[in-house]
DNA sequence: GCGGACTGCTTACCT
DNA sequence: ACAGGTAAGCAGTCCGCG
């Protein structure tokens, strides 16, 4: 059955005119610039912008000429403010009465705007305005405030006028609206917002000159990481890998004169003087690249270089590094810290599909590039110049590759995320997805002339939650998981609601200002299972903006990312946009249930989940009414048996008309195996892939030995097409279990195959309640002088001795005899049982527990 | 003093 | 520092047992 929903329900996206191929390095007007970042120049007391000029391939700095100043709002009047701000009054320029829209109370409000000479007067000092009076919008970093007030979006192209004015350079609004109009499901009232997203996401992009850098420091104590704030030790190597082909590694060889040697695919430049070496490096970093990437440069490389330069007496104007409170950047380039970017959970999960686990250069590079660091046996300070050069160059190469692999995927992803969040790249890298959404919503408030509410205000006006979570300690009830029907089921079809929570947000007008709004007449518009109501008079801010983003993702970028008729380069770009929008949509509900989010609104998060449950339950009921069976379901997906094409079509049409939501056919399983456990199943999809969810056999911490044994079972299961095939395959599975079991018994394994690898999520000392095995192993490592920190993956094997575990590490000697084989058999048993249960098989019977055969094995 | 039942902690997963 | 829901292993504790 091939149900083509789009044919039934809505016009396809093929009705949308295809864009001309994306325009990289095409002919742009002479005054075209790309906005890369904004910053504050403390010395001049002014904001400035970093603009990339694609014609000269250089970054230009544009100082503010609008007279913009830092400010915040207060509900006191001028005289009250003057009295309260006596200590800092000379740093204030003045006060203005302003009218703003108070969205919480849905009414205009008069506020006093306190305008300051510098950002620290607003916040950051003991006498700052926000310390002395209740202030609004006083926590926004000044450079972000500046971008918001000028409506400027980083990552977007602008035309630079003679007067320094910047005009967004994109397709016309009318053109964007005509595209928006053809997307299905876009309401007339949201057309403009949808068009705005399209303009922004379709805008041209430059091929920025980029590089990756890495430094090495000679520290006398090998186990201690050098302190960048002191920068006491010499910088012995700096490597730069650039998109212009530069592969330079500068190495300090004291006593020797300057020389340039061609290394293996790179240039090694030796310096007799550290100072001269750094000056030469600084000159390159101050002019050649628009984007400079590091791995942990915010916390190490850049502050180290900056402070080391100062120690060496290099004049300030020759050091292009700017240190800020949150990190570091360059004067004429933007800094991208890949470490903090990859640390971002949303990036890890949604953009990279959980492909990397560890947040080290080695771990991430291995997972994404299939390459790693150069192995060295000695400490940095005792490496030969050539070895050091090779090591440092390789790291810079990895950094560069991480930024640029797959057609600059990461760089493009960052630039799209900047466009969506309206953040500069540096800020984007440093903040989590809640920071991104915060900035987007703040920006929209400013655009509309709305006052950004204070966190306490929202809580006071909107109140808390009323539902009870299933998990103790959670704030409200979440999604429903249907009990799976245990056993093997043939011909199962899955349908799911496309981006359920964002759709609910959009469809039910959910926003912090529309939930429990002040209008009496809206109180009847209740959210199921709660006493909350939703505004019927005004369109919610975040409801419309997230809704619009969802429409462009679903209507444009998702289909285009897999549209084989498009050129590959273009498809890749659409995949980047598709990924970036996914990250935003996925987080758009959760942030409102996150206490630290400045627009935290418990009833809003609670209502979103409640409507999600309502929708889900209604769908289950509808399935039954249509005569099919729900064999499993989780949050937004339904696994159906006995649902033919006609039933699916009816179901989907029902969801569209009755709920206004997209229910989509997802996978089809030839067969699927459920135990009684939720979030645990295995099935063969119609595409011939064995899909495994949640089973221990696929968890990443388990020993390779067990995973391999489990995978060999999956290979067998891939051969099952009909119930008849099952018996043969079950026999094969029994055989293979016997084989793997025998291998374990006879100790035919390498220690490394038996290693559990579990992440240490805190410092070992911080485990006060219990001492889990991986923590025991970590503590043993410490006793052997091995450094362990939070975030490390600890590898250990289970042993027969009293401790029960031994870390697997070169510095700890263990032998195969120490292994507790019984424990591993037990682990293997429980891993397999999750599947065998439902196939009417029994691990113990297969391996013959208590049998003579086993006794003599 | 010992073992089973139970609870809470921890990690990894699913949506 | 997006959310809640689920599974599993293990450490530690409670409880019964003349």
Coordinates of N, CA, C and O (backbone and C1' of nucleotides) in Angstrom, one line a residue, chain A residues 432 471 478 590 594 677-679 776 798 830 834, chain C residues 1-12:
Chain A
X432 N 23.2 27.4 25.3 CA 22.4 26.2 24.9 C 21.2 26.7 24.2 O 21.0 27.9 23.9
X471 N 6.6 10.7 37.2 CA 7.9 10.6 37.9 C 7.9 11.5 39.1 O 7.7 12.7 38.9
X478 N 3.6 14.6 31.8 CA 4.0 14.6 30.4 C 3.3 13.7 29.5 O 2.0 13.6 29.6
X590 N 9.9 22.7 25.6 CA 10.6 22.3 26.8 C 11.1 23.5 27.6 O 11.1 23.5 28.8
X594 N 11.4 25.0 31.9 CA 12.7 25.0 32.4 C 12.9 26.2 33.4 O 12.8 27.3 32.9
X677 N 8.0 -4.4 28.0 CA 8.6 -3.2 28.4 C 8.3 -2.1 27.4 O 8.4 -2.3 26.2
X678 N 8.1 -0.9 28.0 CA 7.9 0.3 27.1 C 9.2 0.8 26.6 O 10.2 0.5 27.2
X679 N 9.2 1.5 25.5 CA 10.4 2.1 24.9 C 11.4 1.0 24.6 O 12.6 1.3 24.6
X776 N 33.9 3.4 41.1 CA 34.9 2.6 41.8 C 36.2 2.6 40.9 O 37.3 2.8 41.3
X798 N 34.5 -6.4 34.8 CA 34.0 -7.0 36.1 C 34.9 -8.1 36.5 O 35.2 -9.0 35.8
X830 N 20.5 -11.4 30.5 CA 19.5 -10.3 30.6 C 19.4 -9.5 29.3 O 18.3 -9.1 28.9
X834 N 15.5 -9.8 26.7 CA 14.6 -8.8 26.3 C 13.9 -9.1 25.0 O 12.9 -8.6 24.6
Chain C
dA1 P 24.9 26.5 28.4 O5' 24.0 25.3 28.9 C5' 23.5 25.3 30.2 C4' 22.5 24.2 30.3 C3' 21.0 24.7 30.0 O3' 20.3 23.6 29.4 C1' 21.2 23.9 32.2
dC2 P 19.8 23.9 27.9 O5' 18.2 24.1 28.1 C5' 17.5 23.0 28.9 C4' 16.1 23.2 28.6 C3' 15.3 22.0 29.1 O3' 14.8 22.3 30.4 C1' 14.8 22.5 26.8
dA3 P 14.7 21.0 31.4 O5' 13.3 20.4 31.0 C5' 12.1 21.2 30.9 C4' 10.9 20.4 30.5 C3' 10.8 19.0 31.2 O3' 10.0 19.2 32.3 C1' 10.7 18.7 28.9
dG4 P 10.0 18.1 33.5 O5' 9.2 16.9 32.8 C5' 7.8 17.1 32.6 C4' 7.3 15.8 31.9 C3' 7.4 14.6 32.8 O3' 6.3 13.7 32.5 C1' 8.8 14.2 31.0
dG5 P 6.0 12.4 33.3 O5' 6.6 11.3 32.4 C5' 6.0 11.0 31.2 C4' 6.4 9.6 30.7 C3' 6.5 8.5 31.7 O3' 6.0 7.3 31.1 C1' 8.6 8.8 30.9
dT6 P 6.0 5.9 32.0 O5' 7.4 5.2 31.6 C5' 7.5 4.7 30.3 C4' 8.8 3.9 30.3 C3' 9.0 2.9 31.4 O3' 9.1 1.6 30.7 C1' 11.0 4.1 31.1
dA7 P 9.3 0.3 31.6 O5' 10.9 0.0 31.5 C5' 11.5 -0.1 30.2 C4' 12.9 -0.5 30.4 C3' 13.2 -1.6 31.5 O3' 14.1 -2.5 30.9 C1' 14.5 0.3 32.0
dA8 P 14.4 -3.9 31.6 O5' 15.8 -3.6 32.3 C5' 16.9 -3.2 31.5 C4' 18.0 -2.9 32.4 C3' 18.1 -3.9 33.5 O3' 19.4 -4.5 33.4 C1' 18.2 -1.6 34.3
dG9 P 19.8 -5.6 34.4 O5' 21.0 -4.9 35.2 C5' 22.0 -4.2 34.5 C4' 22.9 -3.5 35.5 C3' 23.2 -4.3 36.7 O3' 24.5 -4.1 37.1 C1' 22.1 -2.4 37.5
dC10 P 25.3 -5.1 38.1 O5' 25.5 -4.1 39.3 C5' 26.0 -2.8 39.1 C4' 25.6 -2.0 40.3 C3' 25.9 -2.7 41.7 O3' 26.8 -1.9 42.4 C1' 23.8 -1.6 41.7
dA11 P 27.7 -2.4 43.6 O5' 27.3 -1.3 44.7 C5' 27.1 0.0 44.3 C4' 26.5 0.8 45.4 C3' 26.9 0.4 46.8 O3' 27.1 1.6 47.6 C1' 24.6 0.2 46.6
dG12 P 27.7 1.5 49.0 O5' 26.3 1.6 49.9 C5' 25.5 2.7 49.8 C4' 24.2 2.4 50.4 C3' 24.3 1.9 51.9 O3' 23.6 2.7 52.7 C1' 22.7 0.7 50.6

